[in-house]
Every structure is written in C-alpha cells, then in structure tokens.
Short mmCIF file of C-alpha atoms in Angstrom, two decimals:
data_model
loop_
_atom_site.label_atom_id
_atom_site.label_comp_id
_atom_site.label_asym_id
_atom_site.label_seq_id
_atom_site.Cartn_x
_atom_site.Cartn_y
_atom_site.Cartn_z
CA MET A 1 -79.74 -30.72 144.26
CA VAL A 2 -78.55 -31.26 140.58
CA ALA A 3 -80.40 -31.67 137.69
CA ASN A 4 -78.08 -32.63 134.89
CA SER A 5 -74.51 -32.16 135.51
CA LEU A 6 -71.89 -32.27 138.18
CA PRO A 7 -69.25 -29.71 139.11
CA LEU A 8 -67.46 -29.56 141.24
CA ASP A 9 -67.85 -27.32 144.13
CA LYS A 10 -64.32 -25.43 145.37
CA LYS A 11 -63.11 -26.71 148.63
CA ARG A 12 -65.20 -25.13 151.26
CA ASP A 13 -65.37 -27.65 154.02
CA THR A 14 -65.83 -25.90 157.33
CA PRO A 15 -65.04 -27.56 160.36
CA PHE A 16 -68.42 -27.40 161.49
CA VAL A 17 -69.54 -30.10 158.40
CA ILE A 18 -66.29 -32.08 158.72
CA VAL A 19 -67.26 -32.63 162.44
CA ILE A 20 -71.04 -33.31 162.04
CA VAL A 21 -69.55 -36.12 159.38
CA PHE A 22 -67.13 -37.57 161.67
CA LEU A 23 -69.88 -37.85 164.89
CA LEU A 24 -72.55 -39.36 162.28
CA SER A 25 -69.76 -42.00 161.25
CA ILE A 26 -69.41 -42.62 164.72
CA PHE A 27 -73.09 -42.55 166.09
CA LEU A 28 -73.63 -45.28 163.29
CA ASN A 29 -72.44 -47.77 165.08
CA GLN A 30 -75.54 -47.08 167.31
CA SER A 31 -79.10 -47.77 166.82
CA ASN A 32 -82.24 -48.79 169.36
CA VAL A 33 -85.73 -48.91 169.27
CA LEU A 34 -87.40 -45.53 171.07
CA PHE A 35 -91.54 -45.31 171.41
CA GLY A 36 -91.50 -48.64 168.66
CA ILE A 37 -89.28 -46.68 166.27
CA ASN A 38 -85.52 -47.54 165.78
CA LEU A 39 -83.64 -44.22 166.22
CA SER A 40 -79.91 -43.71 165.93
CA LEU A 41 -78.29 -40.47 167.28
CA SER A 42 -77.04 -40.09 163.27
CA ASP A 43 -80.52 -39.49 162.52
CA PHE A 44 -80.74 -36.15 163.79
CA LEU A 45 -76.62 -35.50 162.80
CA ILE A 46 -77.69 -36.35 159.10
CA LEU A 47 -80.96 -33.70 159.50
CA GLY A 48 -78.32 -30.96 160.33
CA LEU A 49 -75.72 -32.21 157.97
CA VAL A 50 -79.19 -31.91 155.36
CA ILE A 51 -79.65 -28.68 156.54
CA SER A 52 -76.21 -27.34 156.18
CA LEU A 53 -75.29 -28.54 152.81
CA ILE A 54 -78.80 -26.94 151.48
CA MET A 55 -77.65 -23.45 152.89
CA LYS A 56 -74.77 -23.98 151.28
CA GLN A 57 -76.13 -24.90 147.94
CA GLU A 58 -74.25 -28.35 148.49
CA LEU A 59 -76.50 -30.92 148.25
CA LYS A 60 -76.99 -32.49 144.94
CA LEU A 61 -78.11 -35.66 143.38
CA PRO A 62 -79.22 -36.35 139.95
CA LEU A 63 -82.95 -35.81 138.67
CA THR A 64 -83.07 -39.39 137.66
CA HIS A 65 -82.25 -40.48 140.96
CA ILE A 66 -85.35 -38.19 142.66
CA VAL A 67 -87.89 -39.26 139.74
CA THR A 68 -86.69 -42.71 140.09
CA PHE A 69 -87.40 -42.84 143.95
CA SER A 70 -90.68 -40.73 143.63
CA ALA A 71 -92.48 -42.96 140.84
CA PHE A 72 -90.98 -46.27 143.35
CA SER A 73 -93.00 -44.24 146.17
CA ILE A 74 -96.28 -43.69 144.42
CA LEU A 75 -96.36 -47.23 143.24
CA ILE A 76 -95.45 -49.03 146.32
CA LEU A 77 -97.78 -46.64 148.77
CA PHE A 78 -100.66 -46.90 146.17
CA HIS A 79 -100.27 -50.75 146.06
CA SER A 80 -99.80 -51.36 150.01
CA LEU A 81 -102.73 -49.02 151.03
CA PHE A 82 -105.09 -50.16 147.98
CA ILE A 83 -104.51 -53.25 146.07
CA ILE A 84 -103.10 -55.52 148.69
CA PRO A 85 -105.91 -54.92 151.38
CA ASN A 86 -108.49 -55.93 149.06
CA GLN A 87 -106.51 -59.10 147.42
CA TYR A 88 -105.95 -60.22 151.22
CA MET A 89 -109.15 -59.16 152.62
CA ILE A 90 -107.71 -57.18 155.56
CA ALA A 91 -107.77 -53.97 156.73
CA ALA A 92 -105.36 -51.42 155.60
CA ASP A 93 -103.11 -50.14 157.98
CA PRO A 94 -102.13 -46.78 156.85
CA LEU A 95 -100.22 -46.17 160.25
CA ALA A 96 -97.51 -49.28 159.68
CA THR A 97 -97.49 -48.27 156.13
CA LEU A 98 -96.63 -44.60 156.91
CA ILE A 99 -93.89 -46.07 159.59
CA ASP A 100 -92.02 -48.49 156.75
CA TYR A 101 -92.18 -45.64 154.19
CA THR A 102 -90.42 -43.23 156.56
CA LYS A 103 -88.07 -45.39 157.40
CA LEU A 104 -87.50 -46.00 153.37
CA LEU A 105 -87.25 -41.79 153.19
CA VAL A 106 -84.65 -42.36 155.95
CA VAL A 107 -82.65 -44.71 153.79
CA PHE A 108 -83.09 -42.64 150.94
CA LEU A 109 -81.71 -39.40 153.10
CA TYR A 110 -78.68 -41.46 153.77
CA TYR A 111 -77.74 -42.66 150.11
CA ILE A 112 -78.26 -38.99 149.15
CA ILE A 113 -75.78 -37.91 151.92
CA GLY A 114 -73.53 -40.60 150.76
CA PHE A 115 -73.59 -39.07 148.06
CA ASN A 116 -72.36 -35.95 148.69
CA LEU A 117 -70.25 -37.34 150.81
CA SER A 118 -68.04 -38.78 148.30
CA ARG A 119 -68.39 -35.27 146.18
CA LEU A 120 -67.12 -33.26 148.92
CA LYS A 121 -64.00 -35.43 149.41
CA LEU A 122 -65.27 -36.49 152.75
CA THR A 123 -64.73 -40.15 152.25
CA ALA A 124 -61.41 -40.36 154.40
CA VAL A 125 -63.65 -38.65 157.55
CA PHE A 126 -66.56 -41.11 157.61
CA LEU A 127 -64.22 -43.95 157.50
CA ASN A 128 -61.79 -43.05 160.19
CA GLY A 129 -64.72 -41.51 162.17
CA PHE A 130 -66.67 -45.29 161.81
CA VAL A 131 -63.82 -47.11 162.73
CA VAL A 132 -63.10 -44.94 165.60
CA GLY A 133 -66.33 -45.83 167.13
CA ALA A 134 -66.30 -49.40 166.10
CA VAL A 135 -63.19 -50.01 167.76
CA GLY A 136 -64.15 -47.99 170.95
CA ILE A 137 -67.11 -50.00 171.18
CA GLY A 138 -65.80 -53.09 170.92
CA PHE A 139 -62.97 -52.20 173.30
CA LEU A 140 -65.67 -51.56 175.95
CA GLY A 141 -67.49 -54.83 175.16
CA ILE A 142 -64.44 -56.87 176.04
CA LEU A 143 -63.85 -54.52 179.03
CA ILE A 144 -66.96 -55.44 180.54
CA SER A 145 -65.94 -58.88 180.22
CA PHE A 146 -63.60 -58.57 182.61
CA VAL A 147 -64.85 -55.62 184.81
CA GLN A 148 -68.40 -55.65 185.81
CA ILE A 149 -70.14 -52.24 185.34
CA PRO A 150 -73.16 -52.64 186.11
CA TYR A 151 -75.00 -49.96 183.58
CA LEU A 152 -72.72 -50.38 180.88
CA SER A 153 -73.35 -54.17 181.02
CA SER A 154 -77.10 -53.91 180.83
CA ILE A 155 -76.86 -52.00 177.93
CA MET A 156 -74.35 -53.48 175.72
CA LEU A 157 -74.77 -57.21 176.73
CA TYR A 158 -77.94 -59.40 175.42
CA GLY A 159 -79.34 -62.09 177.32
CA GLU A 160 -76.66 -60.99 180.00
CA SER A 161 -73.55 -62.63 177.48
CA ARG A 162 -74.18 -61.31 173.80
CA LEU A 163 -72.50 -58.39 173.36
CA ILE A 164 -74.61 -56.21 171.27
CA GLY A 165 -72.38 -52.74 171.98
CA PHE A 166 -75.17 -49.81 171.33
CA MET A 167 -77.36 -51.89 168.87
CA ASN A 168 -80.58 -53.81 169.45
CA ASP A 169 -79.42 -56.88 167.43
CA PRO A 170 -76.02 -58.59 168.38
CA ASN A 171 -75.77 -60.16 164.34
CA PHE A 172 -76.14 -56.80 163.52
CA PHE A 173 -74.05 -55.58 165.63
CA ALA A 174 -71.26 -58.16 164.27
CA VAL A 175 -72.24 -57.16 160.83
CA ILE A 176 -71.14 -53.51 161.49
CA GLN A 177 -67.82 -54.93 163.47
CA CYS A 178 -67.00 -57.15 159.84
CA CYS A 179 -67.27 -53.67 157.97
CA ALA A 180 -64.82 -51.98 160.63
CA LEU A 181 -62.79 -55.13 159.74
CA SER A 182 -62.52 -54.80 156.49
CA ILE A 183 -61.97 -50.96 156.71
CA LEU A 184 -58.74 -52.17 158.69
CA LEU A 185 -57.81 -54.19 156.79
CA ARG A 186 -57.37 -52.00 153.88
CA MET A 187 -56.56 -48.14 154.98
CA LYS A 188 -53.36 -47.24 154.53
CA PRO A 189 -50.97 -45.55 156.58
CA ILE A 190 -51.85 -47.18 159.79
CA ASN A 191 -49.34 -48.40 162.20
CA ILE A 192 -48.74 -51.70 162.44
CA PHE A 193 -49.23 -52.01 166.25
CA VAL A 194 -52.30 -49.57 166.04
CA ARG A 195 -53.75 -51.89 163.03
CA SER A 196 -52.95 -55.01 164.93
CA GLY A 197 -54.41 -53.79 168.08
CA ALA A 198 -57.60 -52.18 166.42
CA ILE A 199 -58.08 -55.57 164.01
CA GLY A 200 -57.65 -57.53 167.57
CA ILE A 201 -60.57 -55.69 169.53
CA ILE A 202 -62.39 -55.90 166.38
CA LEU A 203 -62.37 -59.91 165.96
CA LEU A 204 -62.78 -60.40 170.02
CA SER A 205 -66.11 -58.39 169.52
CA ILE A 206 -67.33 -60.26 167.04
CA ILE A 207 -66.54 -63.54 168.84
CA SER A 208 -68.31 -61.83 171.57
CA SER A 209 -71.33 -61.47 169.87
CA GLY A 210 -72.04 -64.94 169.57
CA SER A 211 -73.15 -64.25 166.24
CA LYS A 212 -72.81 -67.74 163.70
CA SER A 213 -73.65 -65.54 160.89
CA ALA A 214 -70.80 -63.34 161.54
CA ILE A 215 -67.93 -65.92 162.34
CA ILE A 216 -68.57 -67.38 158.65
CA LEU A 217 -69.04 -63.95 157.10
CA VAL A 218 -65.31 -62.94 158.47
CA ALA A 219 -64.43 -66.47 157.05
CA LEU A 220 -65.64 -65.69 153.76
CA TYR A 221 -64.14 -62.33 153.82
CA SER A 222 -61.09 -63.75 154.37
CA GLY A 223 -61.27 -65.97 151.42
CA TYR A 224 -62.42 -62.98 149.29
CA LEU A 225 -59.23 -61.42 150.29
CA LEU A 226 -56.84 -63.67 149.69
CA ILE A 227 -58.40 -64.76 146.38
CA GLY A 228 -57.54 -61.25 145.59
CA LYS A 229 -54.09 -61.64 146.68
CA VAL A 230 -53.84 -64.44 144.66
CA LEU A 231 -55.05 -62.95 141.56
CA ARG A 232 -52.67 -60.36 142.39
CA ILE A 233 -49.50 -61.97 142.72
CA ASN A 234 -48.09 -61.45 139.06
CA LYS A 235 -47.87 -57.92 140.30
CA THR A 236 -45.94 -58.73 143.20
CA THR A 237 -42.20 -58.71 143.66
CA PRO A 238 -40.27 -62.55 144.03
CA SER A 239 -39.26 -61.32 147.13
CA LYS A 240 -42.64 -60.88 148.48
CA VAL A 241 -43.96 -64.13 147.00
CA ILE A 242 -41.19 -65.68 148.78
CA GLY A 243 -41.99 -63.80 152.31
CA SER A 244 -46.00 -65.02 151.50
CA LEU A 245 -44.95 -68.58 150.97
CA PHE A 246 -42.83 -68.75 154.19
CA LEU A 247 -45.96 -66.78 156.01
CA ILE A 248 -47.97 -70.02 154.75
CA LEU A 249 -45.53 -72.55 155.75
CA GLY A 250 -45.19 -71.05 158.92
CA LEU A 251 -49.14 -71.20 159.75
CA SER A 252 -49.45 -74.84 158.56
CA SER A 253 -46.87 -75.58 161.09
CA ILE A 254 -48.42 -74.62 163.96
CA VAL A 255 -51.89 -76.04 163.01
CA PRO A 256 -51.08 -79.28 164.23
CA THR A 257 -50.41 -77.98 167.80
CA LEU A 258 -53.68 -75.89 167.78
CA LEU A 259 -55.52 -78.71 166.66
CA LYS A 260 -54.02 -81.28 169.63
CA TYR A 261 -55.27 -78.57 171.81
CA SER A 262 -58.07 -77.23 170.06
CA ASP A 263 -60.82 -78.65 172.79
CA GLU A 264 -58.60 -77.00 176.01
CA LEU A 265 -58.29 -73.84 173.87
CA LEU A 266 -62.26 -73.78 173.18
CA ALA A 267 -62.80 -74.18 176.74
CA MET A 268 -60.97 -71.61 177.81
CA ILE A 269 -62.40 -69.34 175.53
CA ILE A 270 -65.46 -70.56 177.10
CA GLU A 271 -64.98 -69.73 179.84
CA ARG A 272 -63.74 -65.76 179.83
CA PHE A 273 -66.46 -65.34 176.87
CA PRO A 274 -69.51 -67.39 177.60
CA THR A 275 -71.57 -66.51 174.33
CA PHE A 276 -68.95 -68.21 172.70
CA SER A 277 -70.28 -71.77 173.15
CA ARG A 278 -73.10 -70.64 170.28
CA VAL A 279 -70.29 -70.67 167.74
CA GLU A 280 -68.39 -73.59 169.00
CA LEU A 281 -70.60 -75.68 167.10
CA LEU A 282 -68.84 -74.05 163.75
CA PHE A 283 -65.85 -75.45 164.92
CA THR A 284 -66.90 -78.67 166.04
CA ASP A 285 -70.47 -79.84 163.78
CA PHE A 286 -70.71 -77.04 160.96
CA SER A 287 -73.78 -78.82 160.06
CA SER A 288 -75.41 -78.46 163.22
CA ALA A 289 -74.57 -75.16 163.72
CA VAL A 290 -76.35 -73.95 160.32
CA SER A 291 -79.30 -75.81 160.80
CA ASP A 292 -80.65 -77.15 164.19
CA GLY A 293 -78.55 -74.87 166.41
CA GLY A 294 -80.74 -72.36 167.62
CA SER A 295 -81.01 -70.07 164.84
CA GLY A 296 -84.78 -71.01 163.65
CA ARG A 297 -84.41 -69.48 160.39
CA VAL A 298 -85.68 -72.26 158.22
CA GLN A 299 -89.25 -71.20 159.15
CA VAL A 300 -88.98 -67.61 158.46
CA TRP A 301 -87.71 -68.14 155.75
CA GLU A 302 -90.48 -70.41 154.54
CA THR A 303 -93.14 -67.96 155.45
CA ALA A 304 -91.19 -65.27 152.86
CA ARG A 305 -91.20 -67.82 150.09
CA GLN A 306 -94.60 -68.60 150.55
CA MET A 307 -95.46 -64.94 150.69
CA ILE A 308 -93.57 -64.79 147.56
CA ASP A 309 -95.46 -67.13 145.68
CA SER A 310 -98.71 -65.49 146.61
CA ALA A 311 -97.10 -62.38 145.62
CA PRO A 312 -94.71 -62.46 142.94
CA LEU A 313 -95.12 -59.48 140.90
CA LEU A 314 -95.18 -56.45 143.41
CA GLY A 315 -95.29 -58.00 146.61
CA VAL A 316 -97.54 -57.45 149.93
CA GLY A 317 -96.11 -54.05 149.81
CA LEU A 318 -95.25 -51.83 152.72
CA GLY A 319 -96.86 -52.53 156.64
CA ASN A 320 -98.50 -55.58 155.49
CA TYR A 321 -95.60 -58.66 156.10
CA ILE A 322 -96.79 -59.36 159.78
CA ASN A 323 -100.52 -59.09 159.18
CA ILE A 324 -100.27 -61.04 155.89
CA ALA A 325 -97.60 -63.59 157.35
CA ASN A 326 -100.49 -63.99 159.99
CA GLN A 327 -102.22 -66.02 157.53
CA PHE A 328 -98.90 -68.76 156.82
CA ILE A 329 -97.71 -69.32 160.32
CA HIS A 330 -98.69 -68.35 164.19
CA ASP A 331 -96.43 -65.66 165.72
CA PRO A 332 -94.59 -64.71 162.77
CA ASN A 333 -91.42 -62.69 162.44
CA VAL A 334 -89.40 -60.87 159.66
CA ALA A 335 -87.58 -62.78 157.07
CA HIS A 336 -84.13 -62.40 158.44
CA ASN A 337 -83.06 -62.54 155.07
CA THR A 338 -82.68 -58.92 152.90
CA TYR A 339 -83.35 -60.66 149.54
CA LEU A 340 -86.41 -62.56 150.60
CA GLN A 341 -87.55 -60.00 152.92
CA LEU A 342 -87.49 -57.25 150.01
CA ALA A 343 -89.14 -60.02 147.61
CA ALA A 344 -91.70 -60.39 149.83
CA GLU A 345 -92.39 -56.37 150.50
CA TRP A 346 -91.74 -55.19 146.44
CA GLY A 347 -92.01 -57.80 144.68
CA ILE A 348 -89.65 -60.27 142.50
CA VAL A 349 -89.23 -57.55 139.89
CA LEU A 350 -88.48 -54.63 141.41
CA THR A 351 -86.55 -56.63 143.78
CA ALA A 352 -84.63 -57.55 140.96
CA LEU A 353 -84.10 -54.68 139.36
CA PHE A 354 -82.40 -53.06 142.80
CA PHE A 355 -79.84 -55.64 143.30
CA LEU A 356 -79.11 -55.88 139.49
CA TYR A 357 -78.62 -51.97 140.13
CA VAL A 358 -76.09 -52.64 143.40
CA GLY A 359 -74.46 -55.18 141.33
CA SER A 360 -73.57 -53.08 138.29
CA THR A 361 -72.30 -50.24 140.76
CA LEU A 362 -69.87 -53.09 142.23
CA ILE A 363 -69.03 -54.05 139.01
CA ASP A 364 -68.28 -50.55 137.88
CA ASN A 365 -66.70 -50.12 141.33
CA LYS A 366 -64.26 -52.73 140.44
CA ARG A 367 -63.55 -51.67 136.77
CA SER A 368 -63.00 -47.79 138.10
CA ILE A 369 -59.22 -46.69 138.56
CA SER A 370 -58.25 -43.41 139.56
CA LYS A 371 -55.28 -41.58 139.45
CA ASN A 372 -55.07 -40.90 143.05
CA ASP A 373 -54.13 -43.59 145.11
CA GLN A 374 -56.05 -42.41 148.31
CA ASP A 375 -59.62 -42.72 146.26
CA ASN A 376 -59.01 -45.65 144.81
CA GLN A 377 -58.29 -46.92 148.65
CA ASN A 378 -62.06 -45.61 149.25
CA ARG A 379 -63.09 -47.43 146.41
CA GLN A 380 -61.55 -50.70 147.70
CA ILE A 381 -63.25 -50.41 151.07
CA ILE A 382 -66.46 -48.94 150.09
CA ARG A 383 -66.66 -51.55 147.73
CA ASP A 384 -65.45 -54.24 150.48
CA ILE A 385 -68.61 -52.53 152.72
CA LEU A 386 -71.32 -53.50 150.23
CA ILE A 387 -69.74 -57.07 149.73
CA ILE A 388 -70.27 -57.67 153.19
CA PHE A 389 -73.43 -56.45 153.16
CA LEU A 390 -74.80 -58.30 150.01
CA ILE A 391 -72.95 -61.31 152.23
CA ALA A 392 -74.63 -60.71 155.38
CA SER A 393 -78.20 -59.93 153.56
CA ILE A 394 -78.34 -64.30 153.49
CA SER A 395 -79.18 -64.53 156.96
CA ILE A 396 -80.15 -61.03 158.21
CA SER A 397 -82.74 -57.96 157.14
CA LEU A 398 -80.58 -55.24 156.18
CA ASN A 399 -82.90 -53.68 153.88
CA ASN A 400 -83.31 -50.95 156.45
CA ALA A 401 -79.32 -50.34 157.33
CA ARG A 402 -78.14 -47.41 157.33
CA ILE A 403 -74.59 -47.85 156.59
CA PHE A 404 -75.36 -50.21 153.29
CA TRP A 405 -77.63 -47.07 151.78
CA LEU A 406 -74.93 -44.49 152.76
CA VAL A 407 -72.07 -46.40 151.26
CA LEU A 408 -74.23 -47.41 148.41
CA GLY A 409 -74.89 -43.65 147.50
CA MET A 410 -70.97 -43.15 147.91
CA SER A 411 -69.88 -46.32 145.55
CA VAL A 412 -72.70 -44.41 143.13
CA PHE A 413 -70.94 -41.21 142.74
CA GLN A 414 -67.31 -42.39 142.56
CA THR A 415 -68.13 -45.26 139.68
CA ARG A 416 -70.71 -43.00 138.01
CA TYR A 417 -70.33 -39.76 138.50
CA SER A 418 -66.72 -38.45 139.83
CA ASP A 419 -65.48 -38.34 135.94
CA LEU A 420 -68.24 -35.66 135.19
CA LEU A 421 -66.96 -33.67 138.42
CA THR A 422 -63.37 -33.81 137.18
CA GLN A 423 -64.57 -32.85 133.40
CA SER A 424 -66.36 -29.87 135.42
CA SER A 425 -63.94 -28.97 137.97
CA LYS A 426 -61.71 -28.19 134.61
CA GLY A 427 -64.22 -26.12 133.44
CA GLU A 428 -64.89 -24.02 136.62
CA ASN A 429 -60.83 -22.84 136.22
CA GLN A 430 -61.96 -21.56 133.27
CA HIS A 431 -65.10 -20.04 133.99
CA GLU A 432 -66.24 -19.30 137.29
CA ASN A 433 -69.98 -18.38 136.73
CA ILE A 434 -70.78 -21.71 135.43
CA ARG A 435 -71.23 -23.56 138.54
CA ASP A 436 -74.94 -22.72 138.82
CA ASN A 437 -75.92 -23.96 135.08
CA GLY A 438 -78.34 -26.75 134.92
CA HIS A 439 -79.17 -27.03 138.79
CA LEU A 440 -82.69 -27.01 140.87
#
C-alpha cells in the first residue's frame, strides 16, 4: 500500500483482473441475508481482487487513510464494549459488536478497492458492469410481471408484488436502480435506442419496487439534472436552445391531455403493476403519501433522535443500537435514515466529520477538470451516484451500502490524487526504478 506517493504503474491490466472487476460490478446488484449476515457474491470477488492486486503489488492507499481508520476502530470498539455498557447498564455484546465492526471492515475494503479501480483506470469497466447487471435484473423483474415464473418470482418479489431484484429490500433495490439510471443518462457514446430502452426498463423496475422514496429520488435527481442544464445554457449553441424550448413547449402541450386521463392511466398501470398502488398517492395526495401512507419512519426517527440526545458525543457504539433502543420503544428497528443512524452509533462529532469529508470530496469533484473527456464523464457519474446516495440516505439506512463506499473511494482518488499520479507517471518515464520508493 502507498505510504506517501502514488506513482502510476504501467498499464498491466490482465484479462483476469478486468473480468473480476466486471463481475464484481454486476454482483453489486445482489445482496441477501444468509445465516443472519448480509452477503453478496461481490464480497467473494472483492477478496479475489484484493489478493490479485496484492500479488501484483498494485494495491495502494495513502497511509493517512489507514491511520485514520485504525484510530477510529480503536476508539469505537473501546467505546462500544466498555463505556456504553456501563453508561446504560446493559451487558456488553462482543458478538454483536464484532458483526457490526466486520461490516465496517468490509465497506472500508470496498473503499480501498474503489480507490484502486480509479487509479488503475478501471472505472469505465466498473460502470459498464454495474449497468449491465441493473438493466438485466430490471428486465427480469418486468418479465415476471407478465409471465409467471414461480421460482424466479419467489426470489425477486417481496410480499408477492414489490420487485426487489436480487436484493433483500425493495427500497435499497430502487436506490441501486436510480444509480444505474444516472449512469445511463451520463454515459457516452450509447446508441439512442439502447439508451432509451435501458432507461425505460430501469424506470419500470423502480415503479415496480413500490418505493415512494425512490420515486421522489428520481424526481429530485431529474430536477438536479435540469438545473445543471440551465446553468450550462450559456455554453450551448442557439440551435440547441431553440430545440430545447420547442421540446419543453411540446411536452407542455400534452400535459392537459395526460391530466384529463390521469385516473384511467393510473388504473391501467396499477392493474398491470399492483405495487404501483403504493406510490399512487405521490401523484394524488402527496402529503398523505409521505406521512400516513404506511412508511412508519417517523417513529424510528424519533427513537434515533432520543438515542442521539442520550449519547451525543460518541454515540452508542457498534452492536448496541437495538438493545438501547429497547429502552425507548417496544420492538425497535434501525433508523431508516443514514444520518440519524450514524449519529446514534458514532456520535454527532464523528458523523459530522465523515459527511464533511464526503461533502468536500463532492466539491473537489465539481472543481476538478481533466483534459481527458472520458475521465470527466466518469467523474460526473461518480459524483451523481454519491449525490443519489446522500439524498436517499434521508429515508434509508445506507451506512453499510457497498457501492456507496466503493464510489467514494473512486471519487477521493479522482479529485485528490489523480494529479499526483500524472506527475509520477512522467517521472516513471525518466526513472523506471522510482516506482517502489516511499512504499510500504
């Protein structure tokens, strides 16, 4: 791993590494609980990738990242096992703490791999594999809405109606599909018919998930893209501006007709996709949809807030959340909000520092411009995925989401270390033996 420098290794990507990265990206669309542990096939592939990169001496990470994670690990484990049990008069649960810490180790491993995929110029391979997996699973999900496939239906449907793909939660599945949507909207070049078909599949799969949060997320992301287009309008040609205006006018002209037949249209959609009845309220009675439409998040948010109030500095630690939540509410659940979940477990200070780090990465990403169009496109896509996760985190606990940590690692390298890599590559051309200097 890199200590103080990040020289660029010469392009030596073997077919094995490329295939592993591609498959890893596909299987990020899959996650299931096995023996009480949330596992994905990507976890096994990432171990293989780590071993391969170590053998090639190509697994690198700045020493400051390793030291920071190690210090955080010591602090949170000591706090979880010794301070919190005494404070709340509960028995320490080393097994629960170990399980939660293992999850933390796994996502940190994804962060390291994301950093190295970006360094090794494998970001495009990752994005392509992820989209192929998302569109393929989305297509299967839509297919079983028309053709009954018993075994597949039992796996891909939650409650016999909500599409979950190969995930264990329909809301998280929908967020993953939103990430794929952002890639399809940004990635070039793609045949217009292929792009349109893939986007249609993704949107239908999001609707089939019955996730109200995801529908709102798509609307917010669409607004974000539209604002970005408007802000860049001074860089466009007059013909593009005129074309955009005609498009807007054309869409506006059909809105009255759509509104006139909206009830019939919604009825037809619900008949084919029964789970759409969950999100119908978003179009007919928005306030009811986000309050008393059955999501039940207000109660768990209030429980998380009470836990934060009781341990604001360093939180309740790892493995203690449910036990301590029992003191505030009967039959507790996770917070369904990443910000509240982390603030309750890590404390306000560490949570604030973490999201300041993520936010600064997004700002650096926005400012960072490469001379390579492909690199700029990849940075835009990675930034969009991070933004999607930050928005979705309001209604879902995503602190252990593998893809979030992987793209965070990618973004960190793209925005803070790619220039050092470029400078090092120039030095390598002059001094071949410099590549191992300053490394652990």
